[in-house]
Coordinates of C-alpha atoms in Angstrom, one line a residue:
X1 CA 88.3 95.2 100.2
X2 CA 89.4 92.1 102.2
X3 CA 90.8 88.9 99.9
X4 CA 88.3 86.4 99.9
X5 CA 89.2 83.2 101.9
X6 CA 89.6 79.8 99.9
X7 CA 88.4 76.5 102.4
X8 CA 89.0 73.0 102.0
X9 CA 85.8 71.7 101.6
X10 CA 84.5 68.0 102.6
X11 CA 82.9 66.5 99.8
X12 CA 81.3 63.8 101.8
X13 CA 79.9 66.3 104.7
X14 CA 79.9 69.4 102.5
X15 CA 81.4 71.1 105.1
X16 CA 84.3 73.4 105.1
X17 CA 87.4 71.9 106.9
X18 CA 90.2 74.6 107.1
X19 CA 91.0 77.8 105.5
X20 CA 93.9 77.5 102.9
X21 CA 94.7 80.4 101.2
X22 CA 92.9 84.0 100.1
X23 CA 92.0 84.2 96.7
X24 CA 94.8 86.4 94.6
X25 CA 94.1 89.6 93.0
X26 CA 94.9 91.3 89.9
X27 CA 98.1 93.1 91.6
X28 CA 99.0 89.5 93.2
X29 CA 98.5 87.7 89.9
X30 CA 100.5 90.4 88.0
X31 CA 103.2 89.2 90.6
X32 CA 103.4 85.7 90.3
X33 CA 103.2 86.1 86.6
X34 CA 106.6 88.0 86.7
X35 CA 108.2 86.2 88.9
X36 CA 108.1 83.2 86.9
X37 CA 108.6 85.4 83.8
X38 CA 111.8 86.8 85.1
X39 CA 113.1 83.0 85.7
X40 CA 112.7 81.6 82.2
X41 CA 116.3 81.5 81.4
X42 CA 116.6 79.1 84.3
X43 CA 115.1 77.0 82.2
X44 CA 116.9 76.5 79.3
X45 CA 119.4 73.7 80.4
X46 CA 117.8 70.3 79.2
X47 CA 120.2 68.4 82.0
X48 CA 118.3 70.5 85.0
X49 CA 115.0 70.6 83.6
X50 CA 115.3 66.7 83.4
X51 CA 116.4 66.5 87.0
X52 CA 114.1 68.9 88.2
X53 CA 111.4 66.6 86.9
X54 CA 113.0 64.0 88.4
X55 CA 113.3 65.1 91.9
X56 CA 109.6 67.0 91.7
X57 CA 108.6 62.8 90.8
X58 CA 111.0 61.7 93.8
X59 CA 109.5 64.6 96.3
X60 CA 105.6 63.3 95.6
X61 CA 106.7 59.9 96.3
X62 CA 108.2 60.4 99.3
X63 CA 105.3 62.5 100.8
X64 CA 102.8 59.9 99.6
X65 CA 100.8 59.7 102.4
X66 CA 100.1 63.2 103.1
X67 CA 99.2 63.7 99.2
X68 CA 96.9 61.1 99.5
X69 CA 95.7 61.9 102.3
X70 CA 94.9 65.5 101.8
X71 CA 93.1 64.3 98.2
X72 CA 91.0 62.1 99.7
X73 CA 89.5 64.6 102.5
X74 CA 88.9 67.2 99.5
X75 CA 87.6 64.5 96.7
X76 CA 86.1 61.4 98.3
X77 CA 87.4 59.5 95.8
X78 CA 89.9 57.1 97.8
X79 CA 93.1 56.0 98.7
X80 CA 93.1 53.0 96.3
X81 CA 92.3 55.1 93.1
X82 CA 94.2 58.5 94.9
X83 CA 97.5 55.9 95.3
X84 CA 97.3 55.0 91.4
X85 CA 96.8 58.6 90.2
X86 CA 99.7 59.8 92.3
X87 CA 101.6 56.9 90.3
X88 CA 100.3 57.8 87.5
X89 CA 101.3 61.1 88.2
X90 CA 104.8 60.6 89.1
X91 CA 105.7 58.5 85.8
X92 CA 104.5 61.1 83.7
X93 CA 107.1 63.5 85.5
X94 CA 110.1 60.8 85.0
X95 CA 108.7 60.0 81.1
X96 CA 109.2 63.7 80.3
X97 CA 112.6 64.1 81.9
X98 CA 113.5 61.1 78.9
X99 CA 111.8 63.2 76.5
X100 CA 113.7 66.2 77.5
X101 CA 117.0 64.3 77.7
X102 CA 116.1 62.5 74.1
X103 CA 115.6 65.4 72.5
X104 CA 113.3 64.6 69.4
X105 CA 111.0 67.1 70.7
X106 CA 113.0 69.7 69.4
X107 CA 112.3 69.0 65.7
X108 CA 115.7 69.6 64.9
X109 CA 116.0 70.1 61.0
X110 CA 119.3 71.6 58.8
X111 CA 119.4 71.6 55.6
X112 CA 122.3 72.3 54.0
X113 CA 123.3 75.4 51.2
X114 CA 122.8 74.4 47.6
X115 CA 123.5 76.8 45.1
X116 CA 122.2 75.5 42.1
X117 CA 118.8 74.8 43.8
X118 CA 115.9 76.8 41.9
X119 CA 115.5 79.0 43.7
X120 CA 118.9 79.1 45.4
X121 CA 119.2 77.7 48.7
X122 CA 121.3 78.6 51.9
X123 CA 121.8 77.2 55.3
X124 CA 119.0 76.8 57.0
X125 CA 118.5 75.3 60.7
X126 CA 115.0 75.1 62.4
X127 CA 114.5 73.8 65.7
X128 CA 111.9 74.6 68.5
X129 CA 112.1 77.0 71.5
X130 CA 109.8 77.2 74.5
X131 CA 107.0 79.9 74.5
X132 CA 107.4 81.4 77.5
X133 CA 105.2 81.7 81.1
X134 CA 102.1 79.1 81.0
X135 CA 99.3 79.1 82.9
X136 CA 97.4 75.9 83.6
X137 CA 93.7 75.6 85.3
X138 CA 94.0 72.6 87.2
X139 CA 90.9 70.2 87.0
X140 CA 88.3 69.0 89.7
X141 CA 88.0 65.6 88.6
X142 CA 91.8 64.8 89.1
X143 CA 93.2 66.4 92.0
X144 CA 97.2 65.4 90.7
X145 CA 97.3 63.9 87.0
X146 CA 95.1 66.9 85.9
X147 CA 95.9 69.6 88.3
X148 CA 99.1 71.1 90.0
X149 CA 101.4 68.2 89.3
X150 CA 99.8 66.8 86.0
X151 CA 100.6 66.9 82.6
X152 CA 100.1 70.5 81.9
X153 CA 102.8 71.5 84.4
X154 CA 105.1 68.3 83.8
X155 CA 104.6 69.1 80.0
X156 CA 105.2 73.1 80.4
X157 CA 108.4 72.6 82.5
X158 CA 109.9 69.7 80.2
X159 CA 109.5 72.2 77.1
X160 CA 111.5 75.0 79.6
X161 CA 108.5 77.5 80.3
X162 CA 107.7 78.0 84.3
X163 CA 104.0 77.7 85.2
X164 CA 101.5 79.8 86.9
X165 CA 98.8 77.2 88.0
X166 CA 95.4 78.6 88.8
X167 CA 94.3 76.1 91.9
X168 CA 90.9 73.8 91.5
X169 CA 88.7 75.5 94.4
X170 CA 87.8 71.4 94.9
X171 CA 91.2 71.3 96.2
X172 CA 92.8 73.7 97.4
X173 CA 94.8 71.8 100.3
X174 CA 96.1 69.4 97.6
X175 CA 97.1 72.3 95.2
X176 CA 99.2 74.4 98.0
X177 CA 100.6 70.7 99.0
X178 CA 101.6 70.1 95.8
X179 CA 103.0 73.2 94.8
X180 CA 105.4 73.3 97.5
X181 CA 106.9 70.3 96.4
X182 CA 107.5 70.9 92.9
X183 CA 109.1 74.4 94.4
X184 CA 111.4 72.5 96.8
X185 CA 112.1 70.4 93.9
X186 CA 113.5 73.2 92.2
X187 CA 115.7 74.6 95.1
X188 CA 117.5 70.8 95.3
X189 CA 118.1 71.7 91.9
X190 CA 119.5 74.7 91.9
X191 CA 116.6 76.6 90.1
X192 CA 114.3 79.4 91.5
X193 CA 111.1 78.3 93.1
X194 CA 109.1 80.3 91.1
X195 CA 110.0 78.1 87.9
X196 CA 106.4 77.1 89.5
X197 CA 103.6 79.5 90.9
X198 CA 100.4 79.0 92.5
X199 CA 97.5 80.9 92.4
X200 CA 93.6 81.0 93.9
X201 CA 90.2 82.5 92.6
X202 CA 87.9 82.7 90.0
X203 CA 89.3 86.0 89.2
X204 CA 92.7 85.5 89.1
X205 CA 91.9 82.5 86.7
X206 CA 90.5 85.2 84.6
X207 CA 93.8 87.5 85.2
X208 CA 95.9 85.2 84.4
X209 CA 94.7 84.4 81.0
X210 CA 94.5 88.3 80.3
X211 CA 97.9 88.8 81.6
X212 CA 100.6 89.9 78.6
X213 CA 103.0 87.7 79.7
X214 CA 101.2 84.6 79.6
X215 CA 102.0 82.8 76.6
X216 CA 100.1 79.9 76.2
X217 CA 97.2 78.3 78.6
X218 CA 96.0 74.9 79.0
X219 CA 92.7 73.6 80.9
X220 CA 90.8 70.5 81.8
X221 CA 86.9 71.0 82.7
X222 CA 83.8 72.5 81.7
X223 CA 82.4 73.4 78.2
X224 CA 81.4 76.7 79.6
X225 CA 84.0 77.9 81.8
X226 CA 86.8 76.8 79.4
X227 CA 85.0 78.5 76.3
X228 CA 85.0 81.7 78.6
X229 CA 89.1 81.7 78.9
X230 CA 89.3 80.4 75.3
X231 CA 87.6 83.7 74.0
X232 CA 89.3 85.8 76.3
X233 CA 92.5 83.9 75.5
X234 CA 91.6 85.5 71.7
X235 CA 90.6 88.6 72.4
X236 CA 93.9 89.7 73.8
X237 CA 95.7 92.4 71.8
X238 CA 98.3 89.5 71.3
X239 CA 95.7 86.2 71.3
X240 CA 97.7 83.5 72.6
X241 CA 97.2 79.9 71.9
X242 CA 94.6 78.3 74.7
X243 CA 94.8 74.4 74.9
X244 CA 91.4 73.5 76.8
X245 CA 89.7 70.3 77.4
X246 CA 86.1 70.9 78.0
X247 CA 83.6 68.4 77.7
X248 CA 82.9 65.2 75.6
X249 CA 80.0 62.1 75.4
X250 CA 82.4 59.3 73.9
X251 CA 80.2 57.4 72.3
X252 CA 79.9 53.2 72.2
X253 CA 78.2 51.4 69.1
X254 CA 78.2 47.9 69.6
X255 CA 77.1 46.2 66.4
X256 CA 74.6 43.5 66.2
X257 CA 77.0 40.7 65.6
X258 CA 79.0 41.5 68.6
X259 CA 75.6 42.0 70.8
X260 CA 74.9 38.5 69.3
X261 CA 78.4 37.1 70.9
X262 CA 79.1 38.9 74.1
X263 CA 76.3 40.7 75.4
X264 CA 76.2 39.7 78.7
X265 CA 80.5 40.7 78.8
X266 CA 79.6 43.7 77.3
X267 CA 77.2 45.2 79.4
X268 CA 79.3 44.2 82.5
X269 CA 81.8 46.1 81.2
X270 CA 80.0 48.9 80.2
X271 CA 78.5 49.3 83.7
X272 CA 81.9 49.0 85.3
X273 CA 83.3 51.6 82.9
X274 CA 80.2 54.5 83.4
X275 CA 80.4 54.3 86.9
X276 CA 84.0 54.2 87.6
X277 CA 85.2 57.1 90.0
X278 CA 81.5 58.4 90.3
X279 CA 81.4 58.7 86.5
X280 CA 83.2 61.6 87.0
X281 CA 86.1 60.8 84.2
X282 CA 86.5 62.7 81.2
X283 CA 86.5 59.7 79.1
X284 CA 83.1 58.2 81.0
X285 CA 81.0 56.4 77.8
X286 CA 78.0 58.7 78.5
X287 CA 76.3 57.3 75.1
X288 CA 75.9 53.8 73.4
X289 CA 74.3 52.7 70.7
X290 CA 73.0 49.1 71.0
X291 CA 70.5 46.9 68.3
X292 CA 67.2 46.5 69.1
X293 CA 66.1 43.0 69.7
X294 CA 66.8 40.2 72.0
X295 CA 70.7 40.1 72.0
X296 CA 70.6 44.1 72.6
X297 CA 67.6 42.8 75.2
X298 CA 70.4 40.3 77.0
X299 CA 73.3 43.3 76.9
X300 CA 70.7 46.3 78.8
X301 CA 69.9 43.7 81.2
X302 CA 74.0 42.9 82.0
X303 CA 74.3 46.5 82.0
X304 CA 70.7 47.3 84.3
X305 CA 72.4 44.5 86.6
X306 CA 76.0 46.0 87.3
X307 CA 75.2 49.2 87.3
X308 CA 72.2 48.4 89.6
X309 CA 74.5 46.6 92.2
X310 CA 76.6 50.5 92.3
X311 CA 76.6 52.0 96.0
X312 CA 75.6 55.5 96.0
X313 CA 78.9 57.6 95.6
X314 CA 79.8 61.0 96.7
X315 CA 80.7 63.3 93.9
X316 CA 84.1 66.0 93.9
X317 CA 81.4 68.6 95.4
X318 CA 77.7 69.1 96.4
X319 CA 77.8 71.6 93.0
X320 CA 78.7 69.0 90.9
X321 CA 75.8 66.3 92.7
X322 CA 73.1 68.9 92.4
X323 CA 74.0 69.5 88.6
X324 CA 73.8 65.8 88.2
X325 CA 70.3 65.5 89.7
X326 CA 69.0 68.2 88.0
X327 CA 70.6 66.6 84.8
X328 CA 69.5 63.4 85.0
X329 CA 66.2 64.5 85.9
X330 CA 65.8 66.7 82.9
X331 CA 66.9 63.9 80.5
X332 CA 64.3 61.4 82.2
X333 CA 61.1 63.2 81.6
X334 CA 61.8 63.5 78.0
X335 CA 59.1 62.0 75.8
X336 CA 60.1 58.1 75.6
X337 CA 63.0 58.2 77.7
X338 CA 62.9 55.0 79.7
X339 CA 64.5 54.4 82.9
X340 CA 66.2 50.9 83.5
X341 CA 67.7 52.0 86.7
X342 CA 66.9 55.2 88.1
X343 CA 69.8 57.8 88.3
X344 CA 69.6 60.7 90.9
X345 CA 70.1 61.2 94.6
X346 CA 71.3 58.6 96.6
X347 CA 71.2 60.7 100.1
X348 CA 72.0 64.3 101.0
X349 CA 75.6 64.0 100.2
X350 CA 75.6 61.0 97.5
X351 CA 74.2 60.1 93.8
X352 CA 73.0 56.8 92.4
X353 CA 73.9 55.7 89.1
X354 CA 71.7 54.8 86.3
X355 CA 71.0 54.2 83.1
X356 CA 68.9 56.3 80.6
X357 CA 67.3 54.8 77.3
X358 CA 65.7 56.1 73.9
X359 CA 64.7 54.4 70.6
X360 CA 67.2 56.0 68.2
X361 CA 64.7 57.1 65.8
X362 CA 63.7 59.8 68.7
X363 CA 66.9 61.8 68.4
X364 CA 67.0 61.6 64.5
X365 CA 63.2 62.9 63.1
X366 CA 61.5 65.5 64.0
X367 CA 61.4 65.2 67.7
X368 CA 65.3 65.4 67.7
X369 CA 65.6 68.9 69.0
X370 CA 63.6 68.1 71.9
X371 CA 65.9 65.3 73.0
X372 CA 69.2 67.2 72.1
X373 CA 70.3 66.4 75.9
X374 CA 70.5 63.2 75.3
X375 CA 73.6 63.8 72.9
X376 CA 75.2 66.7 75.6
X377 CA 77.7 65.3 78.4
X378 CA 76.3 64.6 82.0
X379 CA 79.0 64.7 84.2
X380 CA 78.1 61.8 86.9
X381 CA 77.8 58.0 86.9
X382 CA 75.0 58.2 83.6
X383 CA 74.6 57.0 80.4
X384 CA 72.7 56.5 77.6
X385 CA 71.6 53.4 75.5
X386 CA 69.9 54.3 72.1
X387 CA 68.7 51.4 70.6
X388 CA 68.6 51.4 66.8
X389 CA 67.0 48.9 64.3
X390 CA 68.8 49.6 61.2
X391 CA 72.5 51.1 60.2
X392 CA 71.4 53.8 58.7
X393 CA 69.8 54.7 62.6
X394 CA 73.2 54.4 63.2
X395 CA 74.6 56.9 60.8
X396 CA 71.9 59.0 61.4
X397 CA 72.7 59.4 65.0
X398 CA 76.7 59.7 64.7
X399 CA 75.9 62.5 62.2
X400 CA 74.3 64.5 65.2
X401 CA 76.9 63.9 67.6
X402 CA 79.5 66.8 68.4
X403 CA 83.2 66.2 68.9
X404 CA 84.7 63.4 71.4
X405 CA 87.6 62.7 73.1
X406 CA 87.0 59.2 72.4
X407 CA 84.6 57.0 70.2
X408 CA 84.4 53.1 70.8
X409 CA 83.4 50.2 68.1
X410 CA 82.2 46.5 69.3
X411 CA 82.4 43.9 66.7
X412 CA 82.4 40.5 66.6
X413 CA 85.6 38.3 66.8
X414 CA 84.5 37.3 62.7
X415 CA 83.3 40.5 61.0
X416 CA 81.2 38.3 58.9
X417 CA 79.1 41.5 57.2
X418 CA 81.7 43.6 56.8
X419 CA 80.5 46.1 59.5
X420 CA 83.7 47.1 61.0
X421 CA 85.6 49.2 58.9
X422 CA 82.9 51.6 57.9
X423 CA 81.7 51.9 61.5
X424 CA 85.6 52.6 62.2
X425 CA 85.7 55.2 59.6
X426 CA 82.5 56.8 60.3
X427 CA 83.6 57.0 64.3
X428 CA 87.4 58.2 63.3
X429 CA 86.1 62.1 62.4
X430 CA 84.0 61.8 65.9
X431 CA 87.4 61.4 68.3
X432 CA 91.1 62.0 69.1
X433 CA 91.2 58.1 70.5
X434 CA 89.2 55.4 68.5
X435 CA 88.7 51.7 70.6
X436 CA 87.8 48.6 69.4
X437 CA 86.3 46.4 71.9
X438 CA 87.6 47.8 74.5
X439 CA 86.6 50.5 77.1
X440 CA 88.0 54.4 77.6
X441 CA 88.1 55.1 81.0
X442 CA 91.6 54.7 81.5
X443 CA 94.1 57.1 79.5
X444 CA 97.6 55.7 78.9
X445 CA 100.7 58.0 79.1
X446 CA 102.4 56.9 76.1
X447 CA 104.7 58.2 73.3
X448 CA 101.6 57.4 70.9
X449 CA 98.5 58.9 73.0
X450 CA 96.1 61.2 72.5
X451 CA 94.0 63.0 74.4
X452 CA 92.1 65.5 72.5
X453 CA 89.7 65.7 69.9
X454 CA 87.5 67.9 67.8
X455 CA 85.3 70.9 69.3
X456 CA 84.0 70.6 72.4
X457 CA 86.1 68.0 73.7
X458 CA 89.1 70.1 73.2
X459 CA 89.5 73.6 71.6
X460 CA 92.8 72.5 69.6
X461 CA 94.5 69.8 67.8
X462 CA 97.0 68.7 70.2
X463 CA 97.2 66.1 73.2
X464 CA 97.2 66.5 76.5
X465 CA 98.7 63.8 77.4
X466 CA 102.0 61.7 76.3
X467 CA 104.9 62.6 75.0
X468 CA 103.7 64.6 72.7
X469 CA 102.0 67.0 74.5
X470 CA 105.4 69.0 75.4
X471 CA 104.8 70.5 71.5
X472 CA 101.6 72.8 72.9
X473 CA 104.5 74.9 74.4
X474 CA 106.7 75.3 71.7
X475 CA 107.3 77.7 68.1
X476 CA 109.5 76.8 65.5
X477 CA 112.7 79.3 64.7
X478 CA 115.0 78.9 61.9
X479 CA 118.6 80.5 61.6
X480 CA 119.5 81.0 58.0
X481 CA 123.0 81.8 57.2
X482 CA 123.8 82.6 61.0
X483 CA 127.6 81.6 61.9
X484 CA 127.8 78.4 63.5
X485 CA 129.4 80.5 66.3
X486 CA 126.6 82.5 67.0
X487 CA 123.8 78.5 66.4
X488 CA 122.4 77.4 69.4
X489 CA 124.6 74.3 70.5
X490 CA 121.9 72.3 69.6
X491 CA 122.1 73.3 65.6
X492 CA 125.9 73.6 65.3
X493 CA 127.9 71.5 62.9
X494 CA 128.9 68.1 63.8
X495 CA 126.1 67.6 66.3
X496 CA 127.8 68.4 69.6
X497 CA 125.4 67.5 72.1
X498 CA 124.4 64.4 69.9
X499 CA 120.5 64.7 69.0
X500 CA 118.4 63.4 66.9
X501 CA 118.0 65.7 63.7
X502 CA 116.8 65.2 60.1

């Protein structure tokens, strides 16, 4: 059976520009997975891995123009918002090299023999060791911070475990591109190339999660498609932990008091947030709750207004734009759904934005179930603007909503009634990031980020991104009694290589 071929596709066109690559297959996949198995070891010098990082940031900077141009002919989404995710990109690569070279990661703990402890206790010395080969499925929506080069791979390779990266069929070019230069990073440093693998096809995304020596998995895109690998990521005969991102609404109250302030900035900002990038972010504030009444009046009409003056945008593919259609459509012929601005097809290749609203009693009584789309992501420049008359609407409503990546509060400069902190702590179960009057599009790398949150938007506790996402790739070990001879350098007496340790 011939491999299947894998084209660069023009989003803006929809037609195919070049063939990349063939698809893998299981006997491929098995390869690349031992390939980068067999080179673990490589891995386990903190110095290297910190240099490798460094030159694999140095590398994507230096062939900035081709990156950016082979993103934009697969994406549509630009050189001006390509330019800052490649930055983006490339500090997250240097910021894990400090981790690495810090060392805090490691969790280093020793605690010292005491005999007339009850029980009784010896030496022990706990620190953290890599898990072994990751595979990461790159995302559509972010064809460098999310994909080959992101924070998966950066995150992976700064914990010491080589990568096998299932390529984004959205970008395929970008992928290959991308991969080569984190592979002649490696070489400059003295490290086998196949510390980072590359791999196309449905398929072989499904191989590679399968494969026994795949340790660990993380993935960035849909509800469905992630929930697939996350089950079959458990039904191994060894399950292996599966760090997916799939899907999330990040919800927007804005209380009445802070309607009554700033509607107008409000609604400006909410338009500029929902349509950013085509609305295609993960952290796109797809649902808002807003007061009824003349300041919640003033704020819809800021918001009809910006997103009104939006050009019709081309989506990552013509898949993606026919889902949104159909989507938006669904959601619009529900039973009191208004339309302020109509969302849908802008042209054969583009989408318009729009906005969607609903009385918030119509997704809490006994119509609810009919309107349940309302409170489901729609990928795309969309939201939705429930207007409520009471705070117990507002309670109501929150208690439907599933899991976020992010939930966002706006309050008044004087929380005269008190509102904020029980709308904070009714948000705070809802999200991994919690805003106040501010917007979500936009996710730091920082030490204290994070990007996760409860079931859907992600199917475990940790971040992917920041610092502290380097611990999805790591176990805890302790020596007890062991020889300090035989101790990893890292746990030996007198703290050799100088690390942080409790």
């Amino acid at each position: 059976m011939a491999a299947e071929p894998v084209w660069s596709v023009d989003p803006r066109t929809g037609k195919s520009r070049e063939q990349v690559a063939v698809e893998a297959t299981a006997e491929e996949v098995d390869r690349a997975v031992r390939a980068a198995h067999g080179v673990r070891a490589a891995l386990a010098d903190r110095t290297v891995r910190a240099a490798f990082l460094r030159t694999a940031a140095d590398l994507l900077d230096e062939a900035r123009a081709h990156v950016i141009e082979a993103a934009d002919a697969e994406t549509a989404l630009g050189p001006v918002r390509l330019t800052g995710e490649l930055a983006r990109t490339t500090a997250q690569l240097r910021g894990f090299a400090e981790v690495v070279e810090e060392g805090s990661f490691l969790d280093i703990r020793i605690d010292l023999p005491d005999p007339d402890a009850i029980p009784p206790r010896s030496d022990m010395r706990r620190w953290k060791i890599p898990l072994g080969v990751v595979a990461v499925y790159a995302a559509s929506n972010f064809p460098l911070a999310f994909s080959v080069p992101g924070g998966d791979t950066a995150s992976a390779l700064a914990a010491g475990c080589p990568v096998v990266v299932k390529a984004h069929p959205d970008h395929p070019a970008t992928s290959e591109l991308c991969a080569s230069l984190l592979r002649r990073a490696a070489a400059k440093e003295g490290l086998p190339e196949d510390v980072v693998v590359l791999v196309h096809g449905f398929d072989a995304g499904v191989e590679l999660v399968r494969h026994p020596l795949v340790a660990a998995a993380g993935f960035t895109g849909s509800v469905r498609g992630g929930r697939a690998l996350f089950d079959a990521a458990a039904a191994r005969a060894v399950p292996i932990p599966f760090h997916g991102e799939l899907g999330s609404l990040n919800p927007v109250v804005i209380t009445p008091a802070a309607a009554g302030e700033r509607a107008e900035e409000i609604g400006a900002g909410l338009a500029g947030s929902m349509t950013l990038g085509a609305g295609q972010f993960c952290t796109k504030p797809g649902f808002v709750l807003a007061p009824r009444g003349e300041d919640g009046d003033r704020f819809l009409a800021a918001l009809t207004a910006g997103v009104s003056d939006t050009e019709p945008a081309v989506m990552l593919d013509h898949r993606m734009r026919d889902a949104f259609v159909t989507g938006v459509a669904e959601r619009g012929a529900l039973d009191g759904v208004r339309t302020p601005v109509t969302p849908g097809a802008g042209g054969e290749h583009t989408v318009s934005a729009g906005v969607l609203a609903v009385d918030a009693d119509r997704l809490t009584g006994g119509e609810a179930t009919d309107h349940h789309l309302l409170l489901e992501e729609c990928f795309g420049p969309v939201t939705v603007v429930a207007r409520y008359s009471s705070r117990e609407e507002v309670t109501a409503v929150l208690g439907r909503l599933p899991g976020n990546l992010t939930a966002t509060l706006h309050i008044a400069e004087r929380d005269e009634d008190g509102d904020a902190a029980p709308l904070l702590a009714e948000l705070t179960p809802l999200a991994g990031r919690v805003l106040v009057n501010g917007w979500p599009t936009g996710v730091a790398v920082t030490a204290a980020q994070h990007h996760g949150g409860p079931y859907p938007a992600t199917t475990s506790t940790s971040t992917s991104v920041g610092a502290t996402a380097i611990e999805r790739w790591l176990r805890p070990v302790t020596y007890q009694s062991t020889p300090d001879h035989l101790l990893p350098p890292e746990l030996r007496d007198g703290n050799p290589l100088d690390l942080p340790r409790r």
